């Protein structure tokens, strides 16, 4: 306060651009604006082992038509949130998230609060250019993450799953004064558009950034050839455990900017850089118990409760075991010592049992015959892996159903979290989604931690959700097999809820990409009296989905895809089905008519052919984006 007063007093005479008073946070925003990046923010294709890295080098040499070694810069791949900062005449003017690579969210006020982001470029040797985009990764360090989560637990807030989520959540605060209290840090690794300056190498870029006062990771290095890059990748995988922040791989970049420009980009990844991913963090722990959770559609999911262990800086104590078949296949028993990993370094997974650790006291698991929530009979339908509770009034299902209804992709009611829904269900204030729209201030102010202000906010968030796009409303209804994509297709085809409700099974099954099982599930849903009652009540309360334009239900209509290598998250047949359901065609061989080649790990010769033919190559992440 003293400093603010001084600055005001002497305001005509001093420059406060870089003063600490500029970092305390500004009044909350209603919502974030968006901004176009001056140059797109590309992503990186992945390598998973040294063979992939060698292929990357060979590809570059083929493209450049040279046998000479290309030199590289090697960097840790920081596992945080990418941001783009614009400096004009040396002054930080705007900061955005990556967004879709072209347009990001304007989070300037939040970024301003991060102490390691220069508010003004330090002009030591190199003067600040006219305008420049500087890119880096915002992260939260391991120790700070632990402290933050401890504080959250103490204050009754849900802890973050991992440092990356914590960083993302902190950056998305509309109130930058909250961001200011989060221990965010940043490392910088690239420039986008630069006006009034040019860089000849990546190494020089990093050096200049560092002189200008931008934190560059201390583990970056120069590599005279690809073998050095591979050694770096192997060394960093060991070093990783000692680092006070999370990295999920290394990045190799061609050093020369002239060569980078010659190499260019395919689809949204540059040919001149690659991310070398580490294998997932693994460790061992003990399964203390296997409990069963009931989901929205009544599916019973077994969950392993384990001795808490740290995997890559995050404490893990639960992992889904999916279903009985999965447990039988891996022969997982209560009391077993198991290998656990975080898949994609996020979701905990039981990889396998260490049989040699068995003592003979381990207990096999069997799905309960009655639902743990409502105690009605559990069924397993022919051909399904899941056991289900089919009681529509099962309290656990109702809760999950309401949670789904209000979630982001559905009605998107802000401030209505899991805890609050549980509380409202427990005290019988709500029993179905329509009840939300009949809540009054007096019915909710009695709830735990619900003051006048929060009650008013909640009611206005509910009110605001009354005109959702039809597709979101259909998704929110939570019909089996109707995910966001199918909901969009249905909304595009039928344009109103009434049309959909009156459609026959055949009408629905006729839609490209929607099979008989989905059609069956939809008509069954609309023939159920209790569902119709909820829809009627929603309508009485004034919930009125907004009609959607008839849209092309086949976004990939006519596009040809070829797959090569192993995908991490899709089987080949699932990937094929996804493409086809969107009107695309999957072919087994590449020609110049191929639109996309999708590569997984260890891709075959098709990748080379694609590159030679100039066909767009998608990694798995891009593929997910393309199919939406
Ligand atoms: S360079 C064209 N360097 O990885 C290259 N990215 O999949 C643009 N990342 O969105 C990125 N550490 O969030 C680069 N040393 C590093 C990085 C890095 C982490 C992230 C970044 C980017 C993603 C690419």
Coordinates of C-alpha atoms in Angstrom, one line a residue, residues 9-557:
X9 CA 2.4 10.7 -5.5
X10 CA 5.3 10.6 -7.9
X11 CA 3.3 9.4 -11.0
X12 CA 4.5 12.0 -13.5
X13 CA 8.1 11.2 -12.8
X14 CA 8.4 7.4 -12.6
X15 CA 7.8 4.4 -14.8
X16 CA 5.7 1.8 -13.0
X17 CA 5.4 -0.7 -15.9
X18 CA 7.6 -3.2 -14.1
X19 CA 6.7 -2.4 -10.6
X20 CA 5.6 -5.1 -8.2
X21 CA 2.3 -3.2 -7.8
X22 CA 1.4 -4.3 -11.3
X23 CA 1.4 -7.9 -10.2
X24 CA -1.2 -8.0 -7.4
X25 CA -4.1 -8.8 -9.6
X26 CA -6.9 -6.7 -11.1
X27 CA -10.7 -6.7 -10.5
X28 CA -12.4 -10.0 -11.6
X29 CA -13.5 -10.3 -15.2
X30 CA -16.9 -11.5 -16.4
X31 CA -15.3 -13.8 -18.9
X32 CA -12.1 -14.1 -20.9
X33 CA -11.8 -12.4 -24.2
X34 CA -10.0 -14.1 -27.1
X35 CA -7.1 -13.1 -29.3
X36 CA -5.6 -14.3 -32.5
X37 CA -1.9 -15.3 -32.2
X38 CA 0.2 -13.4 -34.6
X39 CA 1.7 -16.7 -35.7
X40 CA 0.0 -20.0 -35.0
X41 CA 1.1 -22.0 -32.1
X42 CA 2.0 -25.4 -33.5
X43 CA 2.2 -28.7 -31.6
X44 CA 4.8 -31.4 -31.8
X45 CA 4.7 -34.8 -33.2
X46 CA 5.9 -37.5 -30.9
X47 CA 8.7 -40.0 -30.7
X48 CA 8.5 -42.8 -28.1
X49 CA 12.0 -44.4 -28.5
X50 CA 15.3 -44.0 -30.1
X51 CA 14.2 -45.6 -33.4
X52 CA 11.6 -42.9 -33.7
X53 CA 14.2 -40.3 -33.1
X54 CA 16.6 -41.8 -35.7
X55 CA 13.7 -41.8 -38.2
X56 CA 13.1 -38.1 -37.4
X57 CA 16.7 -37.4 -38.3
X58 CA 16.6 -39.5 -41.5
X59 CA 13.4 -37.8 -42.6
X60 CA 15.0 -34.4 -42.2
X61 CA 18.1 -35.4 -44.1
X62 CA 15.9 -36.9 -46.9
X63 CA 13.9 -33.7 -47.1
X64 CA 16.9 -31.5 -47.2
X65 CA 18.6 -33.9 -49.5
X66 CA 21.8 -34.1 -47.5
X67 CA 24.1 -36.7 -45.8
X68 CA 25.6 -34.1 -43.5
X69 CA 24.8 -34.1 -39.9
X70 CA 22.2 -31.5 -38.9
X71 CA 22.8 -29.9 -35.5
X72 CA 20.0 -29.6 -32.9
X73 CA 19.0 -27.9 -29.7
X74 CA 17.7 -30.3 -27.0
X75 CA 15.3 -29.1 -24.3
X76 CA 13.2 -30.7 -21.5
X77 CA 9.6 -31.0 -22.5
X78 CA 7.9 -29.2 -19.7
X79 CA 4.6 -30.5 -18.6
X80 CA 2.6 -27.4 -18.0
X81 CA 0.4 -25.0 -20.0
X82 CA 1.7 -23.2 -23.1
X83 CA 1.2 -19.5 -23.2
X84 CA 2.0 -16.8 -25.8
X85 CA 3.2 -13.3 -24.5
X86 CA 3.2 -10.2 -26.7
X87 CA 5.8 -7.5 -26.0
X88 CA 5.5 -4.2 -27.8
X89 CA 8.5 -1.9 -27.6
X90 CA 9.7 -4.1 -24.8
X91 CA 6.5 -3.9 -22.7
X92 CA 4.3 -6.9 -21.9
X93 CA 1.0 -6.0 -23.5
X94 CA -1.0 -9.3 -23.9
X95 CA -0.8 -12.9 -22.9
X96 CA -2.9 -15.8 -24.2
X97 CA -3.4 -19.5 -23.8
X98 CA -2.6 -21.7 -26.8
X99 CA -6.3 -22.4 -27.5
X100 CA -6.8 -24.1 -30.8
X101 CA -3.4 -22.9 -32.0
X102 CA -4.8 -19.9 -33.9
X103 CA -6.9 -18.2 -31.2
X104 CA -6.3 -18.3 -27.5
X105 CA -7.9 -16.9 -24.4
X106 CA -6.7 -13.6 -23.2
X107 CA -5.3 -14.2 -19.7
X108 CA -3.1 -11.1 -19.6
X109 CA -4.1 -10.1 -16.1
X110 CA -3.4 -13.5 -14.7
X111 CA 0.0 -13.8 -16.4
X112 CA 1.0 -10.4 -15.1
X113 CA 0.8 -11.8 -11.6
X114 CA 3.5 -14.4 -12.3
X115 CA 6.7 -13.1 -10.8
X116 CA 9.0 -14.7 -13.3
X117 CA 7.2 -13.1 -16.3
X118 CA 9.1 -9.9 -17.2
X119 CA 6.7 -7.0 -17.5
X120 CA 9.5 -5.2 -19.4
X121 CA 12.3 -6.6 -21.5
X122 CA 15.7 -6.1 -20.0
X123 CA 17.8 -4.3 -22.6
X124 CA 21.2 -5.5 -21.6
X125 CA 23.0 -6.2 -24.9
X126 CA 20.1 -6.6 -27.4
X127 CA 17.5 -3.8 -27.6
X128 CA 13.9 -4.8 -27.4
X129 CA 12.3 -5.2 -30.8
X130 CA 9.2 -3.4 -32.1
X131 CA 6.9 -6.3 -31.4
X132 CA 7.5 -9.9 -30.5
X133 CA 5.7 -13.0 -29.4
X134 CA 7.5 -15.0 -26.7
X135 CA 6.3 -18.5 -25.8
X136 CA 6.7 -20.6 -22.8
X137 CA 5.2 -23.1 -20.4
X138 CA 3.6 -22.1 -17.1
X139 CA 4.0 -24.7 -14.4
X140 CA 3.8 -25.3 -10.7
X141 CA 6.8 -26.9 -9.0
X142 CA 6.6 -30.2 -7.1
X143 CA 7.0 -28.8 -3.6
X144 CA 4.7 -25.8 -4.2
X145 CA 2.1 -28.2 -5.6
X146 CA 2.2 -30.3 -2.4
X147 CA 1.8 -27.2 -0.2
X148 CA -1.0 -25.9 -2.4
X149 CA -2.9 -29.1 -2.2
X150 CA -2.4 -29.4 1.6
X151 CA -3.8 -25.9 2.0
X152 CA -6.8 -26.8 -0.3
X153 CA -7.6 -29.9 1.7
X154 CA -7.4 -28.0 4.9
X155 CA -9.8 -25.4 3.6
X156 CA -12.2 -27.9 2.3
X157 CA -11.4 -27.5 -1.4
X158 CA -10.8 -30.5 -3.7
X159 CA -7.1 -31.1 -4.2
X160 CA -5.8 -30.9 -7.8
X161 CA -5.0 -34.2 -9.5
X162 CA -1.5 -33.1 -10.6
X163 CA 0.7 -30.0 -11.0
X164 CA -0.4 -29.5 -14.6
X165 CA -4.1 -29.3 -13.7
X166 CA -3.3 -27.0 -10.8
X167 CA -1.4 -24.7 -13.2
X168 CA -4.3 -24.8 -15.7
X169 CA -6.9 -24.1 -13.0
X170 CA -4.9 -21.2 -11.6
X171 CA -4.5 -19.6 -15.0
X172 CA -8.2 -19.9 -15.8
X173 CA -9.3 -17.8 -12.8
X174 CA -11.4 -14.8 -13.7
X175 CA -10.2 -13.2 -10.6
X176 CA -6.5 -12.5 -11.1
X177 CA -6.1 -11.9 -7.4
X178 CA -6.6 -15.6 -6.9
X179 CA -4.0 -16.4 -9.6
X180 CA -1.6 -14.0 -7.8
X181 CA -1.7 -16.4 -4.8
X182 CA -0.9 -19.5 -6.8
X183 CA 2.8 -20.5 -7.0
X184 CA 3.0 -20.3 -10.8
X185 CA 6.4 -20.3 -12.6
X186 CA 7.4 -20.3 -16.3
X187 CA 10.2 -21.3 -18.6
X188 CA 10.4 -19.8 -22.1
X189 CA 11.5 -21.8 -25.2
X190 CA 10.4 -20.1 -28.4
X191 CA 9.4 -16.9 -30.2
X192 CA 6.5 -16.5 -32.7
X193 CA 6.2 -13.4 -34.8
X194 CA 9.2 -11.1 -34.3
X195 CA 9.2 -7.6 -35.8
X196 CA 12.4 -5.6 -35.8
X197 CA 14.6 -8.6 -34.9
X198 CA 15.5 -12.0 -36.4
X199 CA 17.3 -15.0 -35.0
X200 CA 19.5 -17.3 -36.9
X201 CA 19.5 -20.2 -34.5
X202 CA 17.3 -21.7 -31.8
X203 CA 20.3 -21.5 -29.5
X204 CA 20.7 -17.8 -30.1
X205 CA 17.0 -17.3 -29.5
X206 CA 17.3 -19.0 -26.1
X207 CA 20.4 -16.9 -25.3
X208 CA 18.7 -13.7 -26.2
X209 CA 15.6 -14.6 -24.2
X210 CA 17.7 -15.3 -21.2
X211 CA 19.6 -11.9 -21.5
X212 CA 16.2 -10.2 -21.8
X213 CA 15.3 -11.6 -18.4
X214 CA 13.2 -14.6 -19.6
X215 CA 13.8 -17.8 -17.6
X216 CA 15.2 -20.5 -19.9
X217 CA 15.4 -24.0 -18.5
X218 CA 19.0 -24.7 -17.3
X219 CA 19.0 -28.2 -18.9
X220 CA 18.8 -27.0 -22.5
X221 CA 21.8 -27.9 -24.7
X222 CA 23.3 -28.0 -28.1
X223 CA 23.7 -31.4 -29.9
X224 CA 26.0 -31.8 -32.9
X225 CA 24.1 -34.8 -34.2
X226 CA 21.2 -37.1 -33.5
X227 CA 23.2 -39.6 -31.4
X228 CA 23.8 -36.8 -28.9
X229 CA 20.1 -36.1 -28.8
X230 CA 19.3 -39.7 -28.0
X231 CA 21.8 -39.7 -25.2
X232 CA 20.3 -36.5 -23.9
X233 CA 16.8 -38.2 -24.0
X234 CA 18.2 -41.1 -22.0
X235 CA 20.0 -38.9 -19.5
X236 CA 17.0 -36.7 -18.9
X237 CA 14.8 -39.7 -18.3
X238 CA 17.0 -40.4 -15.3
X239 CA 17.5 -36.8 -14.3
X240 CA 13.8 -36.3 -14.4
X241 CA 13.3 -37.9 -11.0
X242 CA 15.5 -35.2 -9.4
X243 CA 13.9 -32.2 -11.0
X244 CA 11.7 -29.9 -8.9
X245 CA 9.0 -29.7 -11.7
X246 CA 7.5 -32.2 -14.1
X247 CA 8.7 -32.9 -17.5
X248 CA 7.2 -35.6 -19.8
X249 CA 9.9 -35.9 -22.3
X250 CA 12.5 -33.9 -24.3
X251 CA 12.2 -31.8 -27.4
X252 CA 14.6 -31.9 -30.2
X253 CA 14.7 -28.8 -32.5
X254 CA 16.8 -28.2 -35.6
X255 CA 19.1 -25.4 -34.5
X256 CA 19.4 -23.4 -37.8
X257 CA 16.4 -21.2 -38.4
X258 CA 17.1 -21.2 -42.2
X259 CA 16.8 -25.0 -42.1
X260 CA 13.7 -24.8 -40.0
X261 CA 12.1 -22.6 -42.7
X262 CA 13.1 -25.0 -45.4
X263 CA 11.6 -27.9 -43.5
X264 CA 8.3 -26.1 -42.8
X265 CA 5.4 -27.9 -41.2
X266 CA 3.0 -30.7 -42.0
X267 CA -0.5 -30.2 -40.8
X268 CA 0.0 -28.6 -37.4
X269 CA 3.5 -29.9 -36.5
X270 CA 6.8 -28.5 -37.7
X271 CA 9.0 -31.0 -39.5
X272 CA 12.0 -29.5 -37.7
X273 CA 11.1 -30.5 -34.1
X274 CA 9.9 -33.6 -32.3
X275 CA 8.8 -34.4 -28.7
X276 CA 10.5 -37.5 -27.3
X277 CA 8.1 -38.9 -24.8
X278 CA 9.2 -40.8 -21.7
X279 CA 7.7 -44.1 -20.8
X280 CA 5.1 -43.6 -18.0
X281 CA 6.1 -43.3 -14.4
X282 CA 5.7 -46.7 -12.7
X283 CA 6.0 -47.9 -9.1
X284 CA 4.6 -50.7 -6.9
X285 CA 2.0 -50.6 -4.1
X286 CA -0.4 -52.8 -2.2
X287 CA -4.1 -53.2 -3.0
X288 CA -5.9 -52.8 0.3
X289 CA -9.4 -53.2 -0.9
X290 CA -11.6 -53.2 -4.0
X291 CA -14.7 -51.1 -3.7
X292 CA -17.5 -50.6 -6.2
X293 CA -18.8 -47.3 -7.6
X294 CA -22.2 -46.9 -9.3
X295 CA -22.1 -44.6 -12.4
X296 CA -24.7 -42.5 -14.1
X297 CA -25.9 -45.3 -16.3
X298 CA -25.9 -47.8 -13.5
X299 CA -22.6 -49.4 -14.4
X300 CA -20.7 -50.8 -11.4
X301 CA -17.0 -50.0 -11.6
X302 CA -14.6 -51.7 -9.3
X303 CA -11.9 -49.4 -7.9
X304 CA -8.7 -50.4 -6.3
X305 CA -7.9 -48.7 -3.0
X306 CA -4.2 -48.8 -2.6
X307 CA -1.5 -47.8 -0.1
X308 CA -0.8 -44.2 -1.3
X309 CA 2.3 -43.9 -3.4
X310 CA 4.0 -41.1 -5.2
X311 CA 4.1 -41.5 -9.0
X312 CA 6.0 -38.7 -10.7
X313 CA 5.3 -36.3 -7.9
X314 CA 1.6 -37.1 -7.4
X315 CA 0.2 -39.3 -4.7
X316 CA -2.0 -42.0 -6.0
X317 CA -4.3 -44.1 -3.9
X318 CA -7.1 -45.2 -6.2
X319 CA -7.3 -46.7 -9.7
X320 CA -10.2 -47.9 -11.7
X321 CA -10.1 -51.6 -12.5
X322 CA -12.8 -51.2 -15.2
X323 CA -14.8 -54.4 -14.8
X324 CA -14.7 -58.0 -13.7
X325 CA -13.2 -59.3 -16.9
X326 CA -10.3 -56.9 -16.6
X327 CA -9.7 -58.0 -13.0
X328 CA -9.9 -61.7 -14.0
X329 CA -7.6 -61.1 -17.0
X330 CA -4.9 -59.5 -14.8
X331 CA -5.8 -61.7 -11.9
X332 CA -5.9 -58.8 -9.4
X333 CA -6.7 -59.8 -5.8
X334 CA -7.1 -57.8 -2.6
X335 CA -3.7 -58.0 -0.8
X336 CA -1.7 -58.1 -4.1
X337 CA 1.4 -56.0 -4.7
X338 CA 0.9 -54.4 -8.1
X339 CA 2.8 -52.2 -10.5
X340 CA 0.9 -49.0 -11.0
X341 CA 1.5 -46.2 -13.6
X342 CA -0.1 -43.0 -14.6
X343 CA -1.4 -43.5 -18.1
X344 CA -0.5 -40.5 -20.2
X345 CA 1.0 -39.5 -16.9
X346 CA -2.4 -38.6 -15.5
X347 CA -4.8 -41.4 -14.9
X348 CA -3.6 -44.1 -12.5
X349 CA -3.6 -47.6 -13.9
X350 CA -2.8 -51.0 -12.4
X351 CA -0.4 -52.6 -14.9
X352 CA 0.1 -56.0 -13.4
X353 CA 0.4 -58.1 -10.3
X354 CA 3.8 -59.1 -8.9
X355 CA 3.0 -62.7 -8.4
X356 CA 6.2 -63.4 -6.5
X357 CA 5.0 -61.2 -3.7
X358 CA 1.9 -63.4 -3.1
X359 CA 1.6 -64.8 0.4
X360 CA -1.5 -66.9 -0.2
X361 CA -3.7 -64.6 1.9
X362 CA -4.9 -62.6 -1.1
X363 CA -8.6 -62.6 -1.8
X364 CA -10.3 -62.8 -5.2
X365 CA -12.8 -60.2 -6.0
X366 CA -16.3 -60.8 -7.2
X367 CA -18.8 -58.2 -8.2
X368 CA -21.6 -57.7 -5.6
X369 CA -24.9 -59.2 -6.5
X370 CA -26.8 -56.3 -5.1
X371 CA -26.1 -52.6 -5.8
X372 CA -24.0 -51.0 -3.1
X373 CA -26.2 -47.8 -3.3
X374 CA -29.8 -49.0 -3.5
X375 CA -29.4 -52.7 -2.8
X376 CA -31.4 -53.9 -5.8
X377 CA -30.3 -56.8 -8.0
X378 CA -27.2 -56.3 -10.2
X379 CA -27.5 -57.7 -13.8
X380 CA -24.9 -58.4 -16.5
X381 CA -26.4 -58.2 -20.0
X382 CA -25.4 -60.6 -22.7
X383 CA -22.3 -59.5 -24.5
X384 CA -21.5 -56.7 -22.1
X385 CA -18.4 -56.5 -19.8
X386 CA -20.2 -54.3 -17.3
X387 CA -22.4 -55.2 -14.4
X388 CA -25.3 -52.8 -13.9
X389 CA -27.8 -51.7 -11.4
X390 CA -31.0 -51.3 -13.4
X391 CA -33.0 -49.5 -10.8
X392 CA -33.8 -46.1 -12.3
X393 CA -34.4 -44.7 -8.8
X394 CA -31.0 -45.8 -7.5
X395 CA -29.7 -42.8 -5.5
X396 CA -26.1 -43.2 -6.8
X397 CA -27.3 -43.1 -10.4
X398 CA -29.5 -40.1 -9.8
X399 CA -26.5 -38.2 -8.4
X400 CA -24.3 -39.1 -11.3
X401 CA -27.0 -38.2 -13.7
X402 CA -27.4 -34.8 -12.2
X403 CA -23.7 -34.2 -12.2
X404 CA -23.6 -35.1 -15.9
X405 CA -26.6 -32.8 -16.6
X406 CA -24.9 -29.7 -15.2
X407 CA -21.4 -30.5 -16.5
X408 CA -19.5 -28.3 -19.0
X409 CA -20.3 -30.0 -22.3
X410 CA -24.0 -30.3 -21.1
X411 CA -26.0 -27.5 -19.4
X412 CA -22.8 -26.0 -18.1
X413 CA -24.1 -24.7 -14.8
X414 CA -21.2 -23.0 -13.1
X415 CA -20.7 -23.4 -9.3
X416 CA -22.8 -26.6 -9.1
X417 CA -20.1 -29.1 -8.1
X418 CA -20.1 -32.6 -6.9
X419 CA -20.2 -31.7 -3.2
X420 CA -23.2 -29.4 -3.5
X421 CA -25.1 -31.9 -5.6
X422 CA -24.4 -34.6 -3.0
X423 CA -25.6 -32.3 -0.3
X424 CA -28.8 -31.4 -2.1
X425 CA -29.5 -35.0 -2.9
X426 CA -28.8 -36.1 0.7
X427 CA -31.3 -33.5 2.0
X428 CA -33.8 -34.4 -0.7
X429 CA -33.9 -30.9 -2.1
X430 CA -33.4 -32.4 -5.6
X431 CA -34.2 -35.8 -7.0
X432 CA -33.8 -35.2 -10.8
X433 CA -32.4 -32.5 -13.1
X434 CA -35.6 -30.6 -13.4
X435 CA -35.8 -30.0 -9.7
X436 CA -32.8 -27.7 -10.1
X437 CA -35.0 -25.2 -11.9
X438 CA -37.5 -25.1 -9.0
X439 CA -34.9 -24.2 -6.3
X440 CA -35.5 -21.1 -4.3
X441 CA -33.2 -19.0 -2.2
X442 CA -34.8 -20.3 1.0
X443 CA -34.5 -23.9 0.0
X444 CA -30.7 -23.7 -0.5
X445 CA -29.4 -21.1 2.0
X446 CA -29.5 -23.7 4.8
X447 CA -26.9 -25.8 3.0
X448 CA -23.3 -26.0 4.3
X449 CA -21.2 -23.1 3.2
X450 CA -24.1 -21.5 1.3
X451 CA -24.4 -17.9 2.1
X452 CA -26.8 -15.4 0.6
X453 CA -24.2 -14.4 -2.1
X454 CA -23.4 -18.0 -3.2
X455 CA -27.1 -18.8 -3.2
X456 CA -27.9 -15.9 -5.4
X457 CA -24.9 -16.7 -7.8
X458 CA -26.1 -20.3 -8.0
X459 CA -29.7 -19.4 -8.8
X460 CA -28.6 -17.0 -11.5
X461 CA -26.2 -19.6 -13.0
X462 CA -29.2 -22.0 -13.2
X463 CA -31.4 -19.3 -14.7
X464 CA -28.8 -18.5 -17.3
X465 CA -28.7 -22.1 -18.4
X466 CA -32.3 -22.1 -19.6
X467 CA -31.6 -21.7 -23.3
X468 CA -28.9 -24.3 -24.2
X469 CA -28.1 -25.2 -27.8
X470 CA -30.2 -28.3 -28.6
X471 CA -27.2 -30.5 -28.9
X472 CA -26.0 -29.7 -25.4
X473 CA -29.5 -30.3 -24.1
X474 CA -29.7 -33.7 -25.8
X475 CA -26.3 -34.6 -24.4
X476 CA -27.3 -33.5 -21.0
X477 CA -30.3 -35.9 -20.9
X478 CA -27.7 -38.6 -20.5
X479 CA -29.1 -41.2 -22.8
X480 CA -26.9 -44.3 -23.1
X481 CA -24.6 -44.2 -26.1
X482 CA -25.4 -40.6 -26.8
X483 CA -22.1 -38.7 -26.4
X484 CA -21.4 -35.1 -27.4
X485 CA -20.8 -36.0 -31.0
X486 CA -24.0 -38.1 -31.4
X487 CA -25.9 -35.4 -29.7
X488 CA -24.7 -32.9 -32.3
X489 CA -25.6 -35.1 -35.1
X490 CA -29.1 -35.6 -33.7
X491 CA -29.6 -31.9 -33.1
X492 CA -28.4 -31.1 -36.7
X493 CA -30.8 -33.7 -38.1
X494 CA -33.9 -33.2 -36.1
X495 CA -33.5 -29.5 -35.2
X496 CA -36.1 -29.6 -32.3
X497 CA -36.5 -31.8 -29.3
X498 CA -40.0 -32.6 -30.3
X499 CA -38.9 -34.0 -33.7
X500 CA -36.3 -36.2 -32.0
X501 CA -38.9 -37.4 -29.4
X502 CA -41.3 -38.4 -32.1
X503 CA -38.7 -40.0 -34.4
X504 CA -39.0 -43.7 -35.0
X505 CA -36.2 -46.2 -34.3
X506 CA -35.8 -46.5 -38.1
X507 CA -35.6 -42.8 -38.7
X508 CA -32.8 -42.5 -36.2
X509 CA -30.9 -45.6 -37.3
X510 CA -31.1 -44.3 -40.9
X511 CA -28.7 -41.4 -40.0
X512 CA -25.2 -42.0 -41.1
X513 CA -23.0 -43.0 -38.3
X514 CA -25.8 -43.9 -35.9
X515 CA -26.3 -47.6 -35.4
X516 CA -29.3 -49.6 -34.3
X517 CA -28.1 -49.9 -30.6
X518 CA -28.0 -46.1 -30.3
X519 CA -31.4 -45.7 -32.0
X520 CA -32.8 -48.4 -29.7
X521 CA -31.4 -46.6 -26.6
X522 CA -32.9 -43.2 -27.7
X523 CA -36.4 -44.5 -28.4
X524 CA -36.4 -46.5 -25.2
X525 CA -35.4 -43.3 -23.3
X526 CA -38.3 -41.3 -24.7
X527 CA -40.8 -44.1 -24.0
X528 CA -40.0 -44.1 -20.3
X529 CA -42.6 -42.2 -18.3
X530 CA -40.2 -40.9 -15.7
X531 CA -37.9 -39.4 -18.4
X532 CA -40.9 -37.7 -20.1
X533 CA -41.9 -36.3 -16.8
X534 CA -38.5 -34.7 -16.2
X535 CA -38.5 -33.3 -19.8
X536 CA -42.0 -31.9 -19.1
X537 CA -40.9 -30.3 -15.9
X538 CA -37.9 -28.8 -17.5
X539 CA -40.1 -27.2 -20.1
X540 CA -42.5 -26.0 -17.4
X541 CA -39.6 -24.3 -15.6
X542 CA -38.8 -22.5 -18.8
X543 CA -35.9 -24.6 -20.1
X544 CA -36.1 -24.1 -23.8
X545 CA -33.3 -25.6 -26.0
X546 CA -32.4 -23.4 -28.9
X547 CA -32.9 -24.8 -32.3
X548 CA -29.9 -25.7 -34.3
X549 CA -29.2 -25.1 -37.9
X550 CA -29.4 -28.2 -40.0
X551 CA -25.8 -29.1 -40.3
X552 CA -23.8 -31.5 -42.3
X553 CA -23.9 -34.5 -40.1
X554 CA -20.8 -35.8 -41.8
X555 CA -17.9 -33.4 -41.0
X556 CA -15.3 -35.6 -42.6
X557 CA -17.4 -36.4 -45.6

